[in-house]
Coordinates of C-alpha atoms in Angstrom, one line a residue:
M1 CA 3.9 17.0 6.7
Y2 CA 0.3 18.1 6.4
K3 CA -1.2 21.2 8.0
Q4 CA -4.3 20.1 10.1
P5 CA -7.5 22.1 9.8
R6 CA -8.0 24.2 12.9
Q7 CA -10.9 23.4 15.2
E8 CA -11.5 27.2 15.7
I9 CA -10.8 30.0 13.3
E10 CA -11.4 33.7 13.1
A11 CA -14.2 35.0 11.0
Y12 CA -13.4 37.3 8.1
S13 CA -15.3 39.9 6.1
F14 CA -14.7 41.3 2.6
E15 CA -14.2 45.0 2.3
H16 CA -12.9 47.4 -0.4
N17 CA -9.5 49.1 0.0
S18 CA -8.7 52.5 -1.3
A19 CA -7.9 51.0 -4.7
G20 CA -11.3 49.4 -4.9
K21 CA -9.9 45.9 -4.5
L22 CA -11.3 43.3 -2.2
M23 CA -9.4 42.5 1.0
Y24 CA -9.9 40.1 3.9
L25 CA -10.4 41.7 7.3
P26 CA -10.8 39.7 10.6
V27 CA -14.1 40.2 12.5
N28 CA -13.2 40.7 16.1
N29 CA -14.8 38.8 19.0
S30 CA -16.1 36.1 16.7
R31 CA -14.5 32.7 17.4
K32 CA -16.9 29.9 16.5
R33 CA -16.7 26.3 15.2
F34 CA -18.2 25.7 11.8
C35 CA -18.7 22.6 9.6
T36 CA -19.2 22.8 5.8
L37 CA -20.4 19.3 5.6
E38 CA -24.1 18.3 6.0
P39 CA -24.1 14.6 6.9
S40 CA -26.9 12.3 5.7
P41 CA -29.7 11.6 8.3
D42 CA -28.5 8.0 8.1
S43 CA -25.0 8.9 9.1
P44 CA -23.9 8.1 12.7
A45 CA -22.6 11.7 13.0
Y46 CA -25.9 13.3 11.9
N47 CA -27.4 13.9 15.3
A48 CA -24.2 15.4 16.6
L49 CA -23.4 17.6 13.6
S50 CA -27.0 18.8 13.1
T51 CA -26.6 21.0 16.1
A52 CA -23.5 22.7 14.8
T53 CA -23.7 26.3 13.5
Y54 CA -24.0 26.7 9.8
E55 CA -23.9 30.4 8.7
D56 CA -24.2 32.1 5.3
T57 CA -24.2 35.8 5.8
C58 CA -23.2 36.8 2.3
G59 CA -24.6 40.1 1.3
S60 CA -25.8 41.2 -2.1
C61 CA -23.5 41.4 -5.1
V62 CA -23.9 42.7 -8.6
T63 CA -23.6 39.5 -10.6
D64 CA -25.6 37.7 -13.2
D65 CA -26.3 34.9 -10.8
L66 CA -26.1 35.5 -7.1
N67 CA -26.6 31.9 -6.2
E68 CA -23.8 30.9 -8.5
F69 CA -21.4 33.3 -6.9
K70 CA -22.3 32.1 -3.4
H71 CA -21.8 28.6 -4.5
K72 CA -18.3 29.4 -5.8
I73 CA -17.4 31.0 -2.5
R74 CA -18.7 28.0 -0.6
E75 CA -16.7 25.6 -2.9
I76 CA -13.5 27.5 -2.2
E77 CA -14.2 27.3 1.5
T78 CA -14.7 23.6 1.4
V79 CA -11.6 23.0 -0.7
M80 CA -9.2 25.2 1.2
M81 CA -10.4 24.8 4.8
G82 CA -11.7 21.2 4.9
P83 CA -14.4 20.7 7.6
D84 CA -14.0 24.3 8.9
S85 CA -15.5 27.2 7.0
L86 CA -15.0 30.9 7.1
D87 CA -17.8 33.0 8.6
L88 CA -18.2 35.2 5.6
V89 CA -19.6 38.7 5.9
V90 CA -19.6 40.3 2.5
D91 CA -20.6 43.9 1.9
Y92 CA -20.3 45.0 -1.6
T93 CA -21.4 48.6 -2.2
D94 CA -20.0 48.8 -5.6
S95 CA -20.0 46.4 -8.5
F96 CA -17.0 44.3 -9.3
D97 CA -14.5 45.5 -11.8
S98 CA -13.9 43.2 -14.8
T99 CA -10.6 41.9 -13.4
A100 CA -12.3 40.7 -10.2
C101 CA -15.0 38.9 -12.1
Q102 CA -12.5 37.1 -14.3
E103 CA -10.6 36.0 -11.2
I104 CA -13.7 34.5 -9.6
N105 CA -14.7 32.8 -12.8
S106 CA -11.2 31.2 -13.1
W107 CA -11.6 29.5 -9.7
R108 CA -13.9 26.9 -11.2
S109 CA -11.2 25.7 -13.6
T110 CA -8.8 25.0 -10.7
L111 CA -11.2 23.5 -8.2
E112 CA -10.8 19.9 -9.5
A113 CA -7.0 20.1 -9.2
I114 CA -7.2 21.6 -5.7
S115 CA -9.6 18.9 -4.6
R116 CA -7.2 16.2 -5.7
R117 CA -4.4 17.8 -3.9
D118 CA -6.4 18.2 -0.7
L119 CA -7.6 14.6 -0.7
R120 CA -4.4 13.5 0.9
A121 CA -4.7 16.2 3.6
D122 CA -8.3 15.3 4.2
L123 CA -7.5 11.6 4.6
V124 CA -4.8 12.6 7.1
S125 CA -7.2 14.9 9.0
C126 CA -9.7 12.1 9.3
A127 CA -7.1 9.7 10.6
K128 CA -5.7 12.3 13.0
A129 CA -9.2 13.0 14.4
M130 CA -9.7 9.3 15.0
S131 CA -6.4 9.0 16.7
E132 CA -7.4 11.9 19.0
N133 CA -10.9 10.4 19.6
D134 CA -12.6 13.4 17.9
L135 CA -15.5 11.3 16.6
M136 CA -17.6 14.2 15.4
M137 CA -14.7 15.5 13.2
A138 CA -14.0 11.9 12.0
H139 CA -17.6 11.3 10.9
S140 CA -17.7 14.7 9.3
M141 CA -14.5 14.1 7.3
M142 CA -15.8 10.7 6.2
E143 CA -18.9 12.2 4.7
K144 CA -16.6 14.6 2.8
L145 CA -14.2 11.9 1.7
R146 CA -17.0 9.8 0.3
Q147 CA -17.5 12.5 -2.3
M148 CA -13.8 12.7 -3.2
V149 CA -12.7 9.1 -3.6
S150 CA -13.2 6.8 -6.6
V151 CA -12.1 3.3 -7.4
S152 CA -11.8 4.4 -11.1
G153 CA -10.2 7.8 -10.6
E154 CA -6.6 9.0 -10.3
P155 CA -4.1 7.0 -8.1
I156 CA -4.8 8.9 -4.9
Q157 CA -8.5 8.7 -5.5
R158 CA -8.4 5.0 -6.0
L159 CA -6.2 4.4 -3.0
G160 CA -8.3 6.9 -1.0
A161 CA -11.4 4.7 -1.5
Y162 CA -9.6 1.7 0.2
L163 CA -8.1 3.9 2.9
L164 CA -11.6 5.2 3.6
E165 CA -12.8 1.6 3.9
G166 CA -10.1 1.0 6.5
L167 CA -10.9 4.2 8.4
V168 CA -14.6 3.3 8.6
A169 CA -13.8 -0.2 9.8
Q170 CA -11.3 1.1 12.4
L171 CA -13.8 3.6 13.7
A172 CA -16.5 0.9 14.0
S173 CA -14.0 -1.5 15.6
S174 CA -15.1 -4.0 13.0
G175 CA -11.8 -4.3 11.2
S176 CA -11.7 -8.1 11.2
S177 CA -15.3 -8.6 9.8
I178 CA -15.0 -5.8 7.2
Y179 CA -11.6 -7.1 6.1
K180 CA -13.0 -10.5 5.6
A181 CA -16.0 -9.2 3.7
L182 CA -14.3 -6.3 1.9
N183 CA -15.4 -7.4 -1.5
K184 CA -19.0 -6.6 -1.8
C185 CA -19.2 -8.6 -5.0
P186 CA -18.9 -12.4 -4.9
E187 CA -15.3 -13.7 -4.5
P188 CA -13.8 -14.2 -7.9
A189 CA -13.3 -17.7 -9.3
S190 CA -9.9 -19.0 -8.8
T191 CA -9.1 -18.6 -12.5
E192 CA -10.1 -15.0 -12.3
L193 CA -8.1 -14.3 -9.2
L194 CA -5.0 -15.9 -10.8
S195 CA -5.5 -13.7 -13.8
Y196 CA -5.6 -10.5 -11.6
M197 CA -2.4 -11.6 -9.8
H198 CA -0.7 -12.3 -13.1
I199 CA -1.7 -8.8 -14.4
L200 CA -0.1 -7.2 -11.3
Y201 CA 2.9 -9.5 -11.7
E202 CA 3.4 -8.3 -15.3
V203 CA 2.7 -4.6 -15.0
C204 CA 4.9 -4.0 -11.9
P205 CA 8.5 -5.3 -11.5
Y206 CA 8.2 -5.7 -7.7
F207 CA 7.7 -9.4 -7.7
K208 CA 10.1 -10.1 -10.6
F209 CA 12.7 -8.0 -8.8
G210 CA 12.3 -10.1 -5.6
Y211 CA 12.4 -13.4 -7.4
M212 CA 15.3 -12.5 -9.6
S213 CA 17.4 -11.2 -6.8
A214 CA 16.7 -14.3 -4.6
N215 CA 17.4 -16.7 -7.5
G216 CA 20.7 -14.9 -8.2
A217 CA 21.8 -15.4 -4.6
I218 CA 20.8 -19.1 -4.7
A219 CA 22.4 -19.8 -8.1
E220 CA 25.7 -18.2 -6.8
A221 CA 25.7 -20.2 -3.6
M222 CA 24.9 -23.4 -5.4
K223 CA 27.1 -23.1 -8.5
E224 CA 29.4 -26.0 -7.5
E225 CA 26.8 -28.2 -5.7
N226 CA 25.4 -31.4 -7.3
R227 CA 22.4 -31.9 -4.9
V228 CA 20.3 -28.8 -4.1
H229 CA 17.3 -28.6 -1.8
I230 CA 15.3 -25.4 -1.9
I231 CA 12.7 -24.8 0.8
D232 CA 10.1 -22.1 -0.3
F233 CA 8.0 -20.8 2.5
Q234 CA 5.6 -19.1 0.1
I235 CA 5.6 -21.0 -3.1
G236 CA 2.4 -19.6 -4.5
Q237 CA 2.3 -20.5 -8.2
G238 CA 5.9 -21.7 -8.2
S239 CA 6.7 -19.0 -10.8
Q240 CA 9.9 -18.0 -9.1
W241 CA 11.6 -21.4 -9.9
V242 CA 10.9 -21.5 -13.6
T243 CA 13.9 -19.3 -14.5
L244 CA 16.2 -20.9 -11.8
I245 CA 15.5 -24.4 -13.3
Q246 CA 16.4 -23.0 -16.7
A247 CA 19.6 -21.4 -15.3
F248 CA 20.7 -24.7 -13.7
A249 CA 20.0 -26.5 -16.9
A250 CA 22.5 -24.3 -18.7
R251 CA 25.2 -24.6 -16.0
P252 CA 28.6 -25.7 -17.2
G253 CA 29.2 -29.3 -16.3
G254 CA 25.5 -30.1 -16.2
P255 CA 22.6 -29.3 -13.8
P256 CA 22.4 -30.4 -10.2
R257 CA 19.7 -32.7 -8.8
I258 CA 17.1 -30.3 -7.6
R259 CA 14.5 -30.9 -4.8
I260 CA 12.0 -28.2 -4.0
T261 CA 9.9 -28.2 -0.8
G262 CA 6.9 -26.0 -1.3
I263 CA 4.9 -24.7 1.7
D264 CA 1.3 -23.9 1.1
D265 CA -1.3 -21.4 2.3
M266 CA -5.0 -21.1 1.8
T267 CA -4.8 -18.0 -0.4
S268 CA -2.4 -19.6 -2.8
A269 CA -4.4 -22.8 -2.8
Y270 CA -7.6 -20.9 -3.7
A271 CA -5.9 -18.9 -6.4
R272 CA -4.5 -22.1 -8.0
G273 CA -7.9 -23.8 -7.9
G274 CA -6.2 -26.7 -6.1
G275 CA -3.4 -28.0 -3.9
L276 CA 0.3 -28.1 -4.3
S277 CA 0.2 -31.0 -6.7
I278 CA -0.5 -28.4 -9.4
V279 CA 2.7 -26.6 -8.7
G280 CA 4.7 -29.8 -8.4
N281 CA 3.4 -31.2 -11.7
R282 CA 4.1 -27.9 -13.5
L283 CA 7.7 -27.7 -12.3
A284 CA 8.3 -31.4 -13.0
K285 CA 7.3 -31.0 -16.6
L286 CA 9.5 -28.0 -17.0
A287 CA 12.5 -29.8 -15.4
K288 CA 12.0 -32.8 -17.7
K289 CA 11.9 -30.5 -20.7
F290 CA 15.4 -29.2 -19.7
N291 CA 16.7 -32.5 -18.6
V292 CA 17.1 -31.4 -14.9
P293 CA 16.7 -34.1 -12.3
F294 CA 13.8 -32.9 -10.2
E295 CA 11.8 -33.9 -7.1
F296 CA 8.9 -32.0 -5.4
N297 CA 7.9 -32.2 -1.8
S298 CA 4.7 -30.6 -0.6
V299 CA 4.0 -29.3 2.9
T300 CA 0.4 -28.5 3.5
V301 CA 0.6 -26.7 6.8
S302 CA 0.6 -23.0 7.7
V303 CA 4.0 -21.4 7.8
S304 CA 3.7 -20.6 11.6
E305 CA 3.2 -24.3 12.3
V306 CA 6.1 -25.7 10.2
K307 CA 8.4 -28.0 12.1
P308 CA 11.8 -29.4 11.0
K309 CA 10.3 -32.9 10.5
N310 CA 8.0 -31.4 7.8
L311 CA 10.9 -30.2 5.6
G312 CA 12.5 -33.5 4.9
V313 CA 16.1 -32.2 5.0
R314 CA 18.5 -34.9 3.9
P315 CA 22.3 -35.3 4.5
G316 CA 24.5 -34.4 1.5
E317 CA 22.1 -31.8 0.1
A318 CA 23.1 -28.1 -0.1
L319 CA 20.1 -26.3 1.5
A320 CA 18.7 -23.0 0.3
V321 CA 15.7 -21.4 2.1
N322 CA 13.5 -18.8 0.5
F323 CA 11.5 -16.2 2.4
A324 CA 9.9 -14.1 -0.4
F325 CA 7.0 -11.8 0.8
V326 CA 6.1 -14.2 3.7
L327 CA 7.8 -13.3 7.0
H328 CA 5.7 -10.2 7.5
H329 CA 2.7 -12.4 7.9
M330 CA 4.3 -14.1 10.9
P331 CA 3.2 -12.8 14.3
D332 CA 6.1 -11.6 16.5
E333 CA 6.6 -10.8 20.1
S334 CA 4.1 -7.9 20.0
V335 CA 1.3 -10.3 19.1
S336 CA 2.1 -13.7 20.5
T337 CA 4.3 -15.0 23.3
E338 CA 5.3 -17.7 20.9
N339 CA 6.9 -15.1 18.6
H340 CA 6.7 -17.2 15.4
R341 CA 8.7 -14.7 13.4
D342 CA 11.9 -15.2 15.4
R343 CA 11.2 -18.8 16.2
L344 CA 11.0 -19.6 12.5
L345 CA 14.4 -17.9 11.9
R346 CA 16.0 -19.9 14.7
M347 CA 14.6 -23.1 13.3
V348 CA 15.9 -22.4 9.9
K349 CA 19.3 -21.6 11.2
S350 CA 19.4 -25.0 13.0
L351 CA 19.1 -26.6 9.6
S352 CA 22.5 -25.2 8.6
P353 CA 21.4 -23.7 5.2
K354 CA 24.0 -22.6 2.8
V355 CA 22.0 -19.5 1.8
V356 CA 18.7 -17.9 3.0
T357 CA 17.0 -15.3 0.9
L358 CA 14.8 -12.5 2.2
V359 CA 12.5 -10.3 0.1
E360 CA 10.1 -7.9 1.9
Q361 CA 8.2 -4.7 1.4
E362 CA 10.2 -1.8 2.8
S363 CA 7.5 -0.5 5.1
N364 CA 7.1 0.0 8.8
T365 CA 3.6 -1.0 10.0
N366 CA 4.2 -3.8 12.5
T367 CA 4.2 -2.2 15.9
A368 CA 3.3 1.3 14.9
A369 CA 0.3 3.1 16.5
F370 CA -2.7 3.8 14.4
F371 CA -1.9 7.3 13.1
P372 CA 1.7 6.7 12.0
R373 CA 0.6 3.3 10.6
F374 CA -2.0 5.1 8.5
M375 CA 0.6 7.6 7.3
E376 CA 3.0 4.9 6.4
T377 CA 0.4 2.9 4.5
M378 CA -0.9 5.9 2.6
N379 CA 2.6 7.0 1.5
Y380 CA 3.7 3.4 0.6
Y381 CA 0.7 2.4 -1.4
A382 CA 0.4 5.9 -3.0
A383 CA 3.7 5.2 -4.7
M384 CA 2.6 1.7 -5.7
F385 CA -0.7 3.0 -7.2
E386 CA 1.1 5.7 -9.1
S387 CA 3.5 3.1 -10.6
I388 CA 0.5 0.9 -11.7
D389 CA -1.0 4.0 -13.3
V390 CA 2.0 4.5 -15.5
T391 CA 2.0 0.9 -16.9
L392 CA -1.7 -0.2 -16.8
P393 CA -3.9 2.0 -19.0
R394 CA -6.6 3.9 -17.0
D395 CA -9.3 2.4 -19.1
H396 CA -8.1 -1.2 -18.6
K397 CA -11.2 -3.2 -17.9
Q398 CA -9.6 -5.3 -15.2
R399 CA -7.9 -2.4 -13.3
I400 CA -10.4 -2.2 -10.5
N401 CA -10.4 -5.9 -10.0
V402 CA -6.6 -6.1 -9.9
E403 CA -6.3 -3.4 -7.3
Q404 CA -9.3 -4.5 -5.2
H405 CA -8.4 -8.2 -5.0
C406 CA -4.6 -7.9 -4.9
L407 CA -4.0 -4.7 -2.9
A408 CA -7.1 -3.3 -1.2
R409 CA -7.5 -6.1 1.3
D410 CA -3.9 -5.5 2.5
V411 CA -4.6 -1.8 2.9
V412 CA -7.7 -2.4 4.9
N413 CA -6.1 -5.0 7.1
I414 CA -3.2 -2.7 8.0
I415 CA -5.4 0.2 8.9
A416 CA -8.5 -1.4 10.4
C417 CA -7.2 -4.5 12.2
E418 CA -5.4 -5.0 15.5
G419 CA -3.8 -7.8 17.4
A420 CA -3.8 -11.3 15.8
D421 CA -6.4 -10.1 13.1
R422 CA -3.7 -7.8 11.6
V423 CA -1.7 -10.2 9.4
E424 CA 0.0 -7.5 7.3
R425 CA 2.9 -6.5 9.6
H426 CA 5.7 -5.1 7.6
E427 CA 9.1 -4.1 9.0
L428 CA 12.0 -2.2 7.5
L429 CA 15.1 -4.0 6.5
G430 CA 17.0 -2.6 9.5
K431 CA 14.7 -4.5 11.8
W432 CA 15.0 -7.7 9.7
R433 CA 18.8 -7.4 10.0
S434 CA 18.5 -7.4 13.7
R435 CA 16.2 -10.4 13.7
F436 CA 18.5 -12.4 11.4
G437 CA 21.5 -11.4 13.5
M438 CA 19.9 -12.5 16.7
A439 CA 19.1 -15.9 15.1
G440 CA 22.8 -16.4 14.3
F441 CA 22.9 -15.4 10.6
T442 CA 25.5 -13.4 8.8
P443 CA 25.1 -11.4 5.6
Y444 CA 25.7 -13.3 2.3
P445 CA 27.1 -10.9 -0.4
L446 CA 25.0 -10.5 -3.5
S447 CA 26.7 -11.1 -6.9
P448 CA 27.2 -8.0 -9.1
L449 CA 25.6 -10.1 -11.8
V450 CA 22.3 -9.9 -10.0
N451 CA 22.4 -6.1 -10.0
S452 CA 23.1 -5.8 -13.7
T453 CA 20.4 -8.4 -14.6
I454 CA 17.7 -6.5 -12.7
K455 CA 18.8 -3.2 -14.3
S456 CA 18.2 -4.9 -17.6
L457 CA 14.7 -5.9 -16.4
L458 CA 13.9 -2.4 -15.4
R459 CA 14.5 -1.0 -18.9
N460 CA 11.2 -2.6 -19.8
Y461 CA 9.4 -0.4 -17.3
S462 CA 9.1 3.3 -16.4
D463 CA 12.3 5.3 -15.8
K464 CA 10.8 6.4 -12.5
Y465 CA 11.7 3.0 -11.0
R466 CA 15.1 3.0 -9.3
L467 CA 17.5 0.3 -8.2
E468 CA 20.0 0.9 -5.4
E469 CA 22.5 -1.3 -3.6
R470 CA 23.2 -0.3 0.0
D471 CA 24.9 -2.2 2.8
G472 CA 24.8 -5.5 0.8
A473 CA 21.1 -5.3 0.0
L474 CA 19.1 -4.3 -3.1
Y475 CA 16.3 -1.8 -3.0
L476 CA 13.7 -1.3 -5.7
G477 CA 11.8 2.0 -5.4
W478 CA 9.4 4.3 -7.2
M479 CA 10.9 7.7 -7.5
H480 CA 12.1 8.6 -4.0
R481 CA 10.3 5.8 -2.1
D482 CA 11.9 2.4 -1.4
L483 CA 9.2 -0.3 -1.9
V484 CA 10.9 -3.7 -1.9
A485 CA 14.2 -4.8 -0.3
S486 CA 16.1 -8.0 -1.0
C487 CA 19.1 -9.6 0.7
A488 CA 20.7 -12.9 1.5
W489 CA 22.1 -14.6 4.6
K490 CA 24.1 -17.6 5.6

C-alpha cells in the first residue's frame, strides 16, 4: 500500500532548460546513501548515523534570504523522501522569474498537510525496517517520528504517538515492561478511570452496539422462559444488563426469574474501586425497582481458570452465555498447549446453553508476524481514532486521558509484546466461526428487530458509521472499515 523509501537513490541537479525553467537532471555515477535526520547524541543510533554522509552542495541563488531558500529545499526533501535525501547540486546562473519564486513560496503553506499525509508512510517505513532488522534505518525513522507525532494532534498524530511507543518497545525487546509502565503519570484513581471508560462508551457506539446485539439475541431466545441464567464472562460494570432487565420487566405475561453469574478480572475490579458486590448490588436495586425476581452470583477467578463448578448451573434454568470483548484475551494454541480459547468454548458447549453471544473486534492480530500485525493495528485504530475525533471535541480536556488509558495500552501490547505477554489477540469473525463450529455450536439467527434497533441507535452518531448484516452476523464499521462483529450460537 505504501511506497517504501529507497536505500539508495540517484543524485540530481537543477539546470535551466531552453525556456528558462528549472528541470531535474540525474547526476551520473553518483549512487550514495544519505540521511536527512541528525539523531541526538543520546540516541542509540547516534554512533552509527554520525558516520553517514550528509551533503549540502547548493550553489548561490538570487533570493532575499539564501538560508531560507536552502531550508525550504531541505524541508521538501525531508517530507517527500523520508530518511533519504537528494544530493542536490544547484547551479543558478540567472535569477528566478517571478513565477518560480511564487511556486517556492507556496511550498511552505503545503508542508504541514504533506507531513500529516506522510506520517503513515513513515510509521510503515519504521516498522518495515524493524521487520528486516535494519536497525540504523529504524533508529533514524524513530528520531524523525518523534517530531511528527502528538497526543493532542490530529487522529493519525495521536495514534502515531502510541504506535511509536510500541515500536520503541519492540525494538528494545522490552514490550512487557513498557506495556506495564506505559503511563508515565501515576495510575488514575478508580473513579477517574471509570469516568474515562464512560466517556468512551458514550462518544462511540461500539460497546453499545455489542451489548444491544447480544441482548437482542438473549431476549429472543428467552422470550418464553420463566427461569433464566446468564453467565457473563466479562461483566465489567454490569452496564449491559440494565436494558435487558428493563426489557424483561416489560415482557407480556410478566418477567422471568433472572440469575446473573458475573466473572471478574483485575482491570474491571480496579475500575470499579471494588469487587463484584458493587455490580451485584447495583443490578439488584434495578431489578427490585422493576419488580423482576433477581439473583447475582459472583465468580472471582480469571476467565482462563473458570471451571463448570464455578458457574452454579442449575436444572430447569434456560442458560445464556455472553462473550462480549473477552475471548480475544484467551491464549490459544499458538501461545499455550492448554489452548484456553478452544477449551473454554468446549466447556461452555458441555453446559447445553440455549444461546451463546459473541462480540469481538474485527481485527486480525493473533498469530500475525510483526509487520502485518503493525499494519493491521494502525489501520484498525486509525479508523477508531477518526471516529472519536468526530464526536469528542478536539479541545475536550479529558481526550488525552480517554485515549491513553482506554486505547493506548492495547495498541502498545499488540505491537510490542510477544508470547504470553501479548494479551490483545484479535481474530476475524471467520476464525471465530471455525472455533465455534469445532466446539459443536451452530449459528443462532439474529432477530430483525435487533438490526432496526441498532440503526435507530446509530442515528445519534455520525453518518460515517455503517451497519451491515452478512451471513447471520452484524458488523459495525467506520466508513469502509469493519470494527466490531456480533453473532449468536446455540
